[in-house]
Amino acid sequence: MARERKSKQREGNEIEFARIVAFSDGVFAIAITLLVLSLDIPDELHGESVASALWGQHENLLAYALSFAVIGRFWVVHHRFFSEVTGFDGRLLSLNIFYLAWIVLIPFSSSVLGDHGGQVAVVLYAANLSGVVLTGMWMAADARGAGLTSIDAGTHREQRYRSLYIAAVFLASIPVAFVAPGVAPFMWLALFFDPAARFAAAPEG
Amino acid sequence: MARERKSKQREGNEIEFARIVAFSDGVFAIAITLLVLSLDIPDELHGESVASALWGQHENLLAYALSFAVIGRFWVVHHRFFSEVTGFDGRLLSLNIFYLAWIVLIPFSSSVLGDHGGQVAVVLYAANLSGVVLTGMWMAADARGAGLTSIDAGTHREQRYRSLYIAAVFLASIPVAFVAPGVAPFMWLALFFDPAARFAAAPEG
Amino acid sequence: MARERKSKQREGNEIEFARIVAFSDGVFAIAITLLVLSLDIPDELHGESVASALWGQHENLLAYALSFAVIGRFWVVHHRFFSEVTGFDGRLLSLNIFYLAWIVLIPFSSSVLGDHGGQVAVVLYAANLSGVVLTGMWMAADARGAGLTSIDAGTHREQRYRSLYIAAVFLASIPVAFVAPGVAPFMWLALFFDPAARFAAAPEG
Amino acid sequence: MARERKSKQREGNEIEFARIVAFSDGVFAIAITLLVLSLDIPDELHGESVASALWGQHENLLAYALSFAVIGRFWVVHHRFFSEVTGFDGRLLSLNIFYLAWIVLIPFSSSVLGDHGGQVAVVLYAANLSGVVLTGMWMAADARGAGLTSIDAGTHREQRYRSLYIAAVFLASIPVAFVAPGVAPFMWLALFFDPAARFAAAPEG
């Protein structure tokens, strides 16, 4: 393919390739760490006890735990995807930056969720995470179409399966949010179970 | 050249060189991630709905998207520049730190833009980004003059072309900001198109 | 063991393994640096002098120093643990992310401690750090059980010894917090002394 | 020496050593980027123009520029120091973390300086930076005494010379701060000139 011929090979451009991965890891690491900023009790409590102020953070703490697991999971997926990338060009870099823009939004959506809950917050959160998943699938399909990954058919299927599973969890939570906003976030706990994990753990060869 | 002879070669100082790149990547990654901090809705909404508070963030979200794309683009340019660097000295390190100081300012300019818009904010933003571009060109010309890069004439021309294109977009937006401040930011969308991309995607040899 | 056979070997997957370590280091580095955000004096002091505003931060500064030492110590432990890891699978990655979620909470617990002190804050802090230590021991035992580390019996004992020492310091401080909340944090200074240090400094062979 | 024999050699522990450097670089990169958080204009300006609100930030901008240059300079010094390190033990790691704790304080001191200026702020800032320099000299002397660096006498002298120069600039500014607090920060511009630069730029051999 024209694009494959024009791309830089990973082999022979190891340092450049390592930078892409390191930059992405940095963004993931910062986004996941900024989640803690949504936890906060005022410097001065006007008559309120520390214990009750902390209790007032329990929804933020739930949002923190969920988003930490979610970003962590996305990092693992990204990690696996790039371990199979064999070449890169400007287009893959742009898609990767677009993907990261969705990841970096998560601390915002997560803090809205923790502070306000309710339908709108749940929809925002689910939309944000669906944005991550769909952009990730786009990037994977694009790289595969351009011959930039050595991914075999089985792993590709496994990763699409996993992505669709995640997308399904979030999309399914949106209608639930309209009926019972308090229940929808619990559906996301389903992300802790990874039906594709046994593929993921299997050795390459 | 005297300076070339005195510089440290990249070959034989791989770890030191990798640190420069890793430090720069770290700064880029943090700056791009801090952009999310400009998105914020109050912990307590006094009578306002979550939906309308979110709507009140739509200009901040636009600023977020623009700045993410802008920093991402600068990172790609920086990435390509350093992939051709063959030696380094104190002067290149200082110029790189000066360059990064402009990059780190972007989250501030971006948040002023998102919060206030208007002529002053647009001029601040355009000035900030012109600072990045001009410092980048200075660094590139300085490194080339000192024989610290293996960049060939074609790639050098391509990078200067790209830098001038970016600078032109920002400088052109300043007069527009005085006439129609709401229009100027849309001009920056032109950065998504990269007239030099076909050079960038071409393999080295 | 089944899990060992299914895991990816570190050898032959160096770049993937390096990413896990780099991501963890990034999270540690950001969490330790965010500690500074708990130090803050208002932009506008209403009649108060800068000196007295700074003095009002002395408890936050103590919390900063303690938490910096604590996160730094945990980083050293994590560092040593991963230097012996020889393979990894999805489960180790998940445990590592769970471990990091406890680390990232520290800036929050630390700022509550610095701002409010008292029983509740001390218990929160001690609970947070016990969470780190217990998750770390779980991860270490799990990896060892699955044959994913080359750690010898001596080093394993040393690390368990060190972990138990840290956990003991924090757990012991909880009852003290109920009697004398102002004293409990000083007990944590015991973390500066590392009874396992002579093992740690010993060469491998 | 006993300590040298017990330390881990850099050679043969490349990955562990790289983590120390990467962690330090991460902390530097985050600290330098957090400087931007001290620049801030309110979301809602009550009757004030954006231009005058920005003008109100000019002292913060000065503090930003100074601290960026200062942290950048310290990073270069740290960078050069670790390029000569040949072994490491728990003590060097602890000193390095202690050193980083001083670095991470800079965004706080810098924001106090930018917001309030005056004697107290200048003394705080100068004390913070002296803390960095003195801890750095301690770490360097300790590592050299333990045989953990390959630094030759000339470079060691150069680095001590540079450190003393930086310490002298800050210490000299403290008495000036009592007479003319507005002048003292300008003395720090002397850090842009590096009397030891010609040594630094010289090749190793």
XYZ file of N, CA and C in Angstrom, chain A residues 21 24-25 27-29 31-32 35 65-83 96 98-107 109-110 124-140 158-171 188 190-194, chain C residues 16 19 23 90 93-94 97:
255
model
N 5.316 6.398 22.297
C 4.785 5.573 23.369
C 4.974 6.277 24.714
N 2.504 9.109 25.110
C 1.176 8.575 25.409
C 1.099 8.096 26.853
N 2.119 7.385 27.290
C 2.145 6.908 28.678
C 2.116 8.068 29.655
N 0.797 11.018 29.168
C -0.554 11.581 29.196
C -1.483 10.689 30.024
N -1.423 9.383 29.817
C -2.238 8.459 30.622
C -1.918 8.618 32.111
N -0.637 8.647 32.427
C -0.229 8.707 33.836
C -0.717 9.993 34.491
N -3.298 11.939 33.433
C -4.761 11.957 33.480
C -5.260 11.124 34.655
N -4.645 9.949 34.843
C -5.101 9.066 35.925
C -4.773 9.696 37.290
N -7.102 12.618 38.608
C -8.377 12.209 39.197
C -8.455 12.579 40.670
N -12.592 5.859 42.012
C -12.274 4.436 41.851
C -12.679 3.941 40.456
N -13.862 4.321 40.030
C -14.330 3.915 38.703
C -13.413 4.438 37.601
N -13.103 5.732 37.674
C -12.318 6.330 36.596
C -10.888 5.820 36.605
N -10.372 5.524 37.784
C -9.027 4.959 37.856
C -9.006 3.604 37.145
N -10.017 2.776 37.443
C -10.096 1.465 36.793
C -10.281 1.622 35.289
N -11.121 2.599 34.905
C -11.416 2.792 33.482
C -10.173 3.253 32.721
N -9.491 4.290 33.234
C -8.293 4.775 32.534
C -7.221 3.687 32.545
N -7.104 2.982 33.672
C -6.140 1.887 33.746
C -6.410 0.837 32.664
N -7.679 0.483 32.518
C -8.059 -0.490 31.492
C -7.722 0.025 30.095
N -8.050 1.304 29.827
C -7.748 1.861 28.505
C -6.241 1.869 28.272
N -5.477 2.122 29.314
C -4.034 2.115 29.159
C -3.557 0.723 28.746
N -4.112 -0.315 29.366
C -3.723 -1.678 29.005
C -4.046 -1.959 27.531
N -5.222 -1.508 27.103
C -5.618 -1.719 25.703
C -4.654 -0.986 24.765
N -4.343 0.268 25.096
C -3.442 1.084 24.282
C -2.053 0.441 24.220
N -1.609 -0.003 25.359
C -0.354 -0.701 25.543
C -0.259 -1.912 24.597
N -1.310 -2.724 24.591
C -1.308 -3.907 23.729
C -1.331 -3.509 22.257
N -2.105 -2.497 21.944
C -2.188 -2.057 20.549
C -0.810 -1.629 20.046
N -0.125 -0.778 20.812
C 1.156 -0.267 20.339
C 2.258 -1.319 20.363
N 2.073 -2.375 21.162
C 3.095 -3.423 21.150
C 3.124 -4.149 19.801
N -3.656 9.181 17.271
C -3.263 8.909 18.653
C -3.501 10.138 19.526
N -5.692 12.486 18.950
C -7.146 12.619 19.066
C -7.665 11.652 20.148
N -7.131 10.438 20.123
C -7.498 9.450 21.145
C -7.159 9.970 22.543
N -5.965 10.532 22.683
C -5.535 11.017 24.006
C -6.406 12.184 24.477
N -6.905 12.986 23.527
C -7.773 14.113 23.908
C -9.030 13.606 24.616
N -9.518 12.441 24.199
C -10.678 11.856 24.880
C -10.300 11.348 26.272
N -9.109 10.762 26.359
C -8.646 10.244 27.663
C -8.507 11.385 28.667
N -7.929 12.497 28.219
C -7.660 13.612 29.130
C -8.960 14.263 29.610
N -10.044 14.092 28.837
C -11.334 14.637 29.279
C -11.899 13.879 30.475
N -11.463 12.647 30.683
C -12.091 11.813 31.713
C -12.058 12.457 33.107
N -10.931 13.047 33.547
C -10.973 13.667 34.879
C -12.081 14.712 35.007
N -15.089 14.755 33.207
C -16.368 14.041 33.259
C -16.532 13.341 34.596
N -15.424 12.808 35.090
C -15.472 12.081 36.350
C -15.806 13.016 37.504
N -22.922 12.405 30.125
C -21.621 13.007 29.783
C -20.505 11.978 29.920
N -20.512 11.273 31.046
C -19.457 10.298 31.328
C -19.472 9.176 30.297
N -20.658 8.640 30.059
C -20.778 7.537 29.090
C -20.384 7.993 27.692
N -20.740 9.234 27.352
C -20.392 9.749 26.023
C -18.879 9.911 25.907
N -18.265 10.426 26.954
C -16.810 10.587 26.961
C -16.131 9.233 26.736
N -16.556 8.226 27.497
C -15.887 6.930 27.382
C -16.192 6.248 26.056
N -17.400 6.456 25.543
C -17.689 5.931 24.208
C -16.793 6.603 23.176
N -16.520 7.903 23.376
C -15.599 8.610 22.485
C -14.223 7.964 22.488
N -13.747 7.591 23.658
C -12.458 6.898 23.746
C -12.498 5.599 22.939
N -13.521 4.804 23.210
C -13.577 3.472 22.602
C -13.696 3.565 21.084
N -14.573 4.445 20.620
C -14.780 4.540 19.179
C -13.536 5.078 18.478
N -12.866 6.071 19.085
C -11.631 6.588 18.477
C -10.548 5.507 18.484
N -10.513 4.735 19.561
C -9.553 3.635 19.626
C -9.783 2.609 18.522
N -11.055 2.291 18.289
C -11.366 1.326 17.232
C -11.007 1.893 15.859
N -11.260 3.182 15.688
C -10.916 3.849 14.432
C -9.403 3.755 14.198
N -8.636 4.117 15.233
C -7.177 4.080 15.124
C -6.692 2.668 14.792
N -7.250 1.669 15.476
C -6.819 0.284 15.250
C -7.156 -0.163 13.823
N -9.921 -10.257 19.145
C -10.008 -10.120 20.609
C -10.112 -8.657 21.011
N -9.301 -7.789 20.379
C -9.314 -6.375 20.784
C -10.610 -5.696 20.363
N -11.135 -6.074 19.184
C -12.407 -5.498 18.763
C -13.500 -5.965 19.712
N -13.421 -7.223 20.088
C -14.384 -7.812 21.031
C -14.354 -7.036 22.341
N -13.171 -6.808 22.854
C -13.033 -6.081 24.117
C -13.569 -4.647 23.987
N -13.211 -3.981 22.893
C -13.673 -2.608 22.688
C -15.199 -2.566 22.617
N -15.764 -3.503 21.877
C -17.220 -3.510 21.748
C -17.866 -3.791 23.092
N -17.255 -4.640 23.881
C -17.785 -4.930 25.213
C -17.826 -3.662 26.059
N -16.712 -2.905 26.025
C -16.655 -1.670 26.810
C -17.690 -0.673 26.299
N -17.741 -0.492 24.980
C -18.713 0.432 24.397
C -20.126 0.019 24.774
N -20.395 -1.277 24.732
C -21.741 -1.774 25.048
C -22.112 -1.438 26.481
N -21.156 -1.606 27.402
C -21.437 -1.297 28.807
C -21.853 0.168 28.946
N -21.116 1.062 28.295
C -21.415 2.491 28.453
C -22.701 2.887 27.740
N -22.875 2.371 26.537
C -24.082 2.736 25.790
C -25.316 2.209 26.508
N -21.179 0.089 35.309
C -19.809 0.215 34.817
C -18.847 -0.703 35.561
N -19.112 -3.575 35.599
C -18.944 -4.707 34.675
C -17.601 -4.623 33.959
N -16.983 -3.432 33.940
C -15.696 -3.290 33.263
C -14.585 -4.007 34.008
N -14.819 -4.262 35.288
C -13.801 -4.998 36.036
C -13.674 -6.433 35.526
N -14.766 -6.932 34.942
C -14.714 -8.268 34.360
C -14.330 -8.117 32.912
N -13.392 -8.878 32.464
C -12.901 -8.712 31.106
C -13.079 -10.026 30.356
N 7.425 -3.493 25.956
C 6.156 -3.557 26.674
C 6.394 -3.497 28.182
N 7.255 -0.086 29.364
C 6.089 0.809 29.449
C 5.379 0.687 30.783
N 5.075 3.854 33.070
C 3.756 4.345 33.473
C 3.679 4.461 34.998
N -2.101 -10.045 32.546
C -3.163 -9.078 32.819
C -3.411 -8.890 34.312
N -0.796 -6.638 35.868
C -1.080 -5.263 35.455
C -2.229 -4.678 36.270
N -3.275 -5.480 36.473
C -4.435 -4.989 37.233
C -4.055 -4.710 38.684
N -2.163 -1.495 38.856
C -3.031 -0.317 38.743
C -3.791 -0.102 40.042
